Amino acid sequence: PRGAAGGPGAMAQAAALLTKEPAPQGVPASHLPAKVYEVPLNTGPDSSSGLATAGFRTAKYLLPEWHQNNSDLYCKASVHCQQAEGGRAEAKELAQHAAAAAQRAQQHSVATLGRRLQDIHFWKTELQKEIEDLDAETGLLAAQQLRLERALDATEVPYAIATDNLQCRERRQAPDLVSDEVERELLKEAELIRNIQELLKRTLMQAVNQMRLNRDHKEICEMDWSDKVETYNIDDQCGRYSNQSTNIQFHPGSVKFEESASTPETWAKFSHDNIYRAEREKLASINLRALIDNILHDVSEDLRMQCAAVNEAFAKHCEELDDAKHKLEYHLKKILKEIGDQEANIAALKQAIKDKEAPMKVAQTRLSDRSFRPNVELCRDEAQFRLISETEELMESIESLKKKLLESEQFLRNLEDTRMNLEKEIAVKTNSIFIDRQKCMAHRTRYPVVLKLAGYQ
């Protein structure tokens, strides 16, 4: 049967811890040599060998036999007392050794449990620190994720502005409907915003995946930490047990190793690997946050620089349009003045032609009247030649005036056409200026600030 010390196993352990060979449990039995007694013969007159005493000697011992029996009992009792006394001494010594061995074993177990508690506390502390670091890092990465989402939302306004500017400039009239520097910068801005949106979306997905990995490894560390806490409480309770504890009892089946039990090396390696993987993900998260910072900074700077380039192109183009419009207005003013002068000139030419009608009538009337001179009086005299020359000169003068009138009228028509073209071109420039300045540039004042593009707002 097994005693309170834990059965044969405990006894074997106690025997292994003894410093000397234990005393034997008893004196081995041995046969004592038979003692030879000399029994005197019953002879003589007083002997009882006669027939008269035969009936009284049946089954009776002799006096020496009685003394011998008593002596044997005394010797046997003495031997048994000596054996019992030796056994008691050996049992006492064995009990003292067993108690000392049990106490030493228990103290050693308590010390081992204490060292084990220190190891568990160390890994529990490391796991707790890693859990807190991962939780804090996940929070920081969540803030970066929010910045990415805000920055992605903020790019919608610049993209809408750029596309609206391009659509508004499609309403320009010819010949101002040209592919100028402003359009190239606007197309460049729209392409830049699309590329930035794709980059932010990819980075946002990467941040979401990294946060998921952070949470997964945090959960693994939390499960390991929870096991460590439970184990620490168990081992701490085990270390508090004593021989006077009231909640101790026999568990014969507990003296064995579980097949699935880990070794101290695999146990430490398990927590070490968990912490290592968590540290690796934490470092990846830190690097990703730094990358997000750089991306958002570069994105906001690129957008603001491109916005400034587009605004500068708009301003330069508007100055060119203003200059062209002013020049057109200046030339229109000159054309209008020239049209007025030309109209006056035409009126003067018409009046000059009309003024030649009376001299022509006079000269032709004179010639007509002189053709009625009688007979020889119809003479080609000098007056006749002069009248003819006068008529021819008047005819040439009228023809010249009419030719000049036609030319002046053509000039006037050209001036009118130019005036119409100038007025149309001024209207086109006015429309272009209105689109670029009132529509596009006014709309671009809603462009987000750098803090909004960087995701801070």
XYZ file of N, CA, C and O in Angstrom, residues 148-230:
332
model
N -5.266 58.822 -45.230
C -5.334 58.376 -46.629
C -6.745 58.526 -47.173
O -6.935 58.986 -48.313
N -7.737 58.148 -46.381
C -9.126 58.277 -46.847
C -9.497 59.741 -47.058
O -10.153 60.081 -48.051
N -9.066 60.600 -46.123
C -9.362 62.024 -46.297
C -8.650 62.589 -47.520
O -9.238 63.374 -48.287
N -7.391 62.207 -47.719
C -6.640 62.697 -48.876
C -7.279 62.204 -50.171
O -7.361 62.943 -51.162
N -7.726 60.926 -50.168
C -8.385 60.392 -51.367
C -9.674 61.145 -51.650
O -9.982 61.460 -52.811
N -10.443 61.434 -50.602
C -11.659 62.229 -50.803
C -11.335 63.649 -51.260
O -12.065 64.229 -52.076
N -10.232 64.194 -50.745
C -9.870 65.570 -51.099
C -9.465 65.689 -52.559
O -9.568 66.774 -53.142
N -8.988 64.586 -53.185
C -8.582 64.653 -54.597
C -9.778 64.756 -55.532
O -9.600 65.076 -56.711
N -10.973 64.468 -55.034
C -12.144 64.545 -55.904
C -12.412 65.990 -56.336
O -12.799 66.232 -57.479
N -12.196 66.929 -55.434
C -12.441 68.340 -55.782
C -11.465 68.817 -56.864
O -11.905 69.400 -57.869
N -10.130 68.607 -56.717
C -9.234 69.021 -57.795
C -9.539 68.348 -59.130
O -9.451 68.983 -60.184
N -9.907 67.047 -59.065
C -10.220 66.357 -60.325
C -11.477 66.948 -60.963
O -11.532 67.136 -62.186
N -12.478 67.257 -60.144
C -13.691 67.880 -60.678
C -13.379 69.260 -61.255
O -13.910 69.647 -62.307
N -12.491 70.008 -60.573
C -12.114 71.339 -61.068
C -11.402 71.218 -62.407
O -11.682 71.960 -63.360
N -10.454 70.276 -62.507
C -9.682 70.120 -63.743
C -10.585 69.714 -64.903
O -10.496 70.280 -66.009
N -11.457 68.717 -64.673
C -12.351 68.289 -65.752
C -13.348 69.390 -66.111
O -13.670 69.572 -67.299
N -13.810 70.132 -65.115
C -14.732 71.237 -65.406
C -14.029 72.329 -66.210
O -14.628 72.904 -67.137
N -12.774 72.615 -65.881
C -12.016 73.603 -66.655
C -11.859 73.162 -68.099
O -12.030 73.970 -69.038
N -11.552 71.876 -68.289
C -11.387 71.370 -69.656
C -12.720 71.453 -70.418
O -12.740 71.820 -71.609
N -13.816 71.108 -69.751
C -15.113 71.180 -70.416
C -15.513 72.621 -70.706
O -16.057 72.920 -71.782
N -15.243 73.525 -69.783
C -15.553 74.940 -70.024
C -14.748 75.485 -71.190
O -15.272 76.243 -72.025
N -13.490 75.110 -71.276
C -12.647 75.643 -72.358
C -13.008 75.051 -73.716
O -12.583 75.567 -74.747
N -13.805 73.945 -73.704
C -14.302 73.422 -74.973
C -15.331 74.367 -75.589
O -15.609 74.268 -76.789
N -15.890 75.258 -74.764
C -16.886 76.207 -75.277
C -16.243 77.477 -75.858
O -16.969 78.413 -76.215
N -14.932 77.487 -75.908
C -14.288 78.622 -76.586
C -14.614 78.581 -78.080
O -14.804 77.506 -78.664
N -14.637 79.746 -78.701
C -14.968 79.844 -80.118
C -13.681 79.939 -80.938
O -12.641 80.392 -80.452
N -13.799 79.468 -82.167
C -12.651 79.590 -83.073
C -12.382 81.072 -83.328
O -13.320 81.883 -83.391
N -11.141 81.490 -83.455
C -9.918 80.662 -83.495
C -9.254 80.482 -82.121
O -8.110 80.034 -82.054
N -9.961 80.831 -81.036
C -9.364 80.676 -79.710
C -9.414 79.245 -79.207
O -8.820 78.936 -78.168
N -10.131 78.367 -79.915
C -10.213 76.973 -79.492
C -8.941 76.253 -79.927
O -8.907 75.500 -80.913
N -7.882 76.508 -79.187
C -6.567 75.969 -79.529
C -6.063 75.105 -78.377
O -6.487 75.236 -77.235
N -5.133 74.209 -78.698
C -4.465 73.395 -77.674
C -3.271 74.184 -77.160
O -2.143 74.034 -77.643
N -3.544 75.011 -76.161
C -2.507 75.903 -75.659
C -1.845 75.310 -74.414
O -2.097 74.168 -74.022
N -1.004 76.102 -73.790
C -0.272 75.670 -72.602
C -1.219 75.368 -71.438
O -0.984 74.435 -70.653
N -2.299 76.136 -71.353
C -3.262 75.915 -70.275
C -3.893 74.534 -70.399
O -3.999 73.789 -69.417
N -4.290 74.170 -71.609
C -4.907 72.857 -71.810
C -3.919 71.735 -71.513
O -4.278 70.731 -70.898
N -2.674 71.901 -71.928
C -1.662 70.883 -71.638
C -1.457 70.730 -70.130
O -1.353 69.603 -69.617
N -1.417 71.842 -69.409
C -1.246 71.771 -67.957
C -2.476 71.167 -67.276
O -2.355 70.416 -66.297
N -3.670 71.485 -67.810
C -4.888 70.899 -67.239
C -4.929 69.389 -67.474
O -5.312 68.625 -66.572
N -4.569 68.950 -68.670
C -4.521 67.508 -68.935
C -3.481 66.828 -68.051
O -3.708 65.717 -67.541
N -2.354 67.499 -67.879
C -1.319 66.965 -66.993
C -1.831 66.877 -65.559
O -1.569 65.895 -64.834
N -2.590 67.888 -65.126
C -3.141 67.882 -63.774
C -4.159 66.751 -63.601
O -4.139 66.036 -62.580
N -5.038 66.558 -64.584
C -6.029 65.488 -64.490
C -5.348 64.118 -64.445
O -5.730 63.247 -63.656
N -4.312 63.933 -65.275
C -3.585 62.670 -65.260
C -2.866 62.466 -63.934
O -2.841 61.349 -63.392
N -2.281 63.529 -63.398
C -1.603 63.441 -62.101
C -2.590 63.047 -60.997
O -2.280 62.194 -60.155
N -3.762 63.636 -61.014
C -4.752 63.327 -59.972
C -5.210 61.878 -60.081
O -5.357 61.182 -59.064
N -5.410 61.384 -61.319
C -5.803 59.979 -61.484
C -4.718 59.046 -60.961
O -5.012 58.056 -60.273
N -3.461 59.348 -61.277
C -2.357 58.518 -60.782
C -2.275 58.568 -59.254
O -2.021 57.553 -58.596
N -2.479 59.759 -58.697
C -2.437 59.904 -57.233
C -3.566 59.113 -56.589
O -3.379 58.458 -55.554
N -4.748 59.145 -57.184
C -5.872 58.390 -56.631
C -5.586 56.893 -56.642
O -5.890 56.179 -55.669
N -4.991 56.391 -57.737
C -4.635 54.974 -57.784
C -3.599 54.643 -56.723
O -3.684 53.605 -56.048
N -2.609 55.519 -56.555
C -1.578 55.297 -55.541
C -2.178 55.286 -54.142
O -1.852 54.419 -53.310
N -3.061 56.233 -53.865
C -3.678 56.294 -52.539
C -4.563 55.075 -52.282
O -4.598 54.549 -51.155
N -5.256 54.595 -53.304
C -6.089 53.406 -53.133
C -5.233 52.182 -52.835
O -5.563 51.384 -51.950
N -4.113 52.030 -53.579
C -3.221 50.893 -53.311
C -2.631 50.987 -51.911
O -2.558 49.987 -51.178
N -2.208 52.189 -51.527
C -1.633 52.371 -50.185
C -2.683 52.130 -49.112
O -2.387 51.565 -48.054
N -3.915 52.530 -49.375
C -4.996 52.310 -48.406
C -5.257 50.815 -48.220
O -5.431 50.338 -47.085
N -5.258 50.056 -49.316
C -5.425 48.610 -49.205
C -4.270 47.988 -48.436
O -4.458 47.081 -47.609
N -3.057 48.482 -48.692
C -1.889 47.975 -47.969
C -2.008 48.273 -46.477
O -1.675 47.423 -45.633
N -2.493 49.464 -46.133
C -2.663 49.819 -44.723
C -3.728 48.940 -44.072
O -3.564 48.486 -42.925
N -4.817 48.662 -44.792
C -5.873 47.799 -44.243
C -5.338 46.395 -43.997
O -5.586 45.780 -42.943
N -4.578 45.865 -44.958
C -3.998 44.534 -44.784
C -3.018 44.508 -43.618
O -2.980 43.544 -42.840
N -2.203 45.568 -43.488
C -1.239 45.612 -42.389
C -1.952 45.692 -41.046
O -1.518 45.060 -40.063
N -3.025 46.448 -40.972
C -3.796 46.507 -39.726
C -4.393 45.142 -39.389
O -4.439 44.740 -38.212
N -4.839 44.419 -40.423
C -5.369 43.072 -40.172
C -4.266 42.164 -39.636
O -4.484 41.400 -38.676
N -3.065 42.238 -40.230
C -1.944 41.433 -39.738
C -1.581 41.826 -38.309
O -1.278 40.957 -37.474
N -1.597 43.127 -38.024
C -1.300 43.581 -36.659
C -2.304 42.984 -35.665
O -1.925 42.511 -34.588
N -3.570 43.024 -36.027
C -4.592 42.492 -35.120
C -4.456 40.971 -34.976
O -4.659 40.427 -33.873
N -4.143 40.281 -36.087
C -3.976 38.831 -35.997
C -2.834 38.465 -35.057
O -2.983 37.586 -34.192
N -1.684 39.124 -35.215
C -0.551 38.811 -34.348
C -0.797 39.296 -32.921
O -0.313 38.667 -31.967
N -1.544 40.364 -32.771
C -1.910 40.796 -31.422
C -2.804 39.753 -30.759
O -2.645 39.446 -29.564
N -3.719 39.176 -31.531
C -4.586 38.136 -30.988
C -3.778 36.898 -30.601
O -4.023 36.289 -29.547
N -2.793 36.538 -31.442
C -1.933 35.394 -31.110
C -1.183 35.660 -29.816
O -1.106 34.800 -28.922
N -0.606 36.861 -29.687
C 0.116 37.216 -28.457
C -0.834 37.260 -27.265
O -0.447 36.870 -26.146
N -2.055 37.715 -27.459
C -3.024 37.754 -26.362
C -3.391 36.354 -25.900
O -3.522 36.108 -24.684
N -3.547 35.425 -26.856
C -3.835 34.052 -26.467
C -2.662 33.446 -25.698
O -2.851 32.782 -24.670
N -1.443 33.698 -26.196
C -0.255 33.222 -25.483
C -0.165 33.869 -24.105
O 0.122 33.201 -23.097
N -0.432 35.165 -24.030
C -0.388 35.879 -22.745
C -1.451 35.328 -21.791
O -1.195 35.144 -20.590
N -2.641 35.050 -22.331
C -3.704 34.499 -21.498
C -3.302 33.135 -20.940
O -3.532 32.836 -19.759
N -2.682 32.295 -21.793
C -2.199 31.000 -21.306
C -1.131 31.184 -20.242
O -1.092 30.445 -19.242
N -0.268 32.170 -20.442
C 0.790 32.434 -19.463
C 0.177 32.887 -18.125
O 0.632 32.478 -17.057
N -0.842 33.723 -18.188
C -1.495 34.194 -16.951
C -2.122 33.018 -16.212
O -1.970 32.865 -14.986
N -2.826 32.167 -16.965
C -3.468 31.015 -16.335
C -2.417 30.074 -15.744
O -2.563 29.590 -14.615
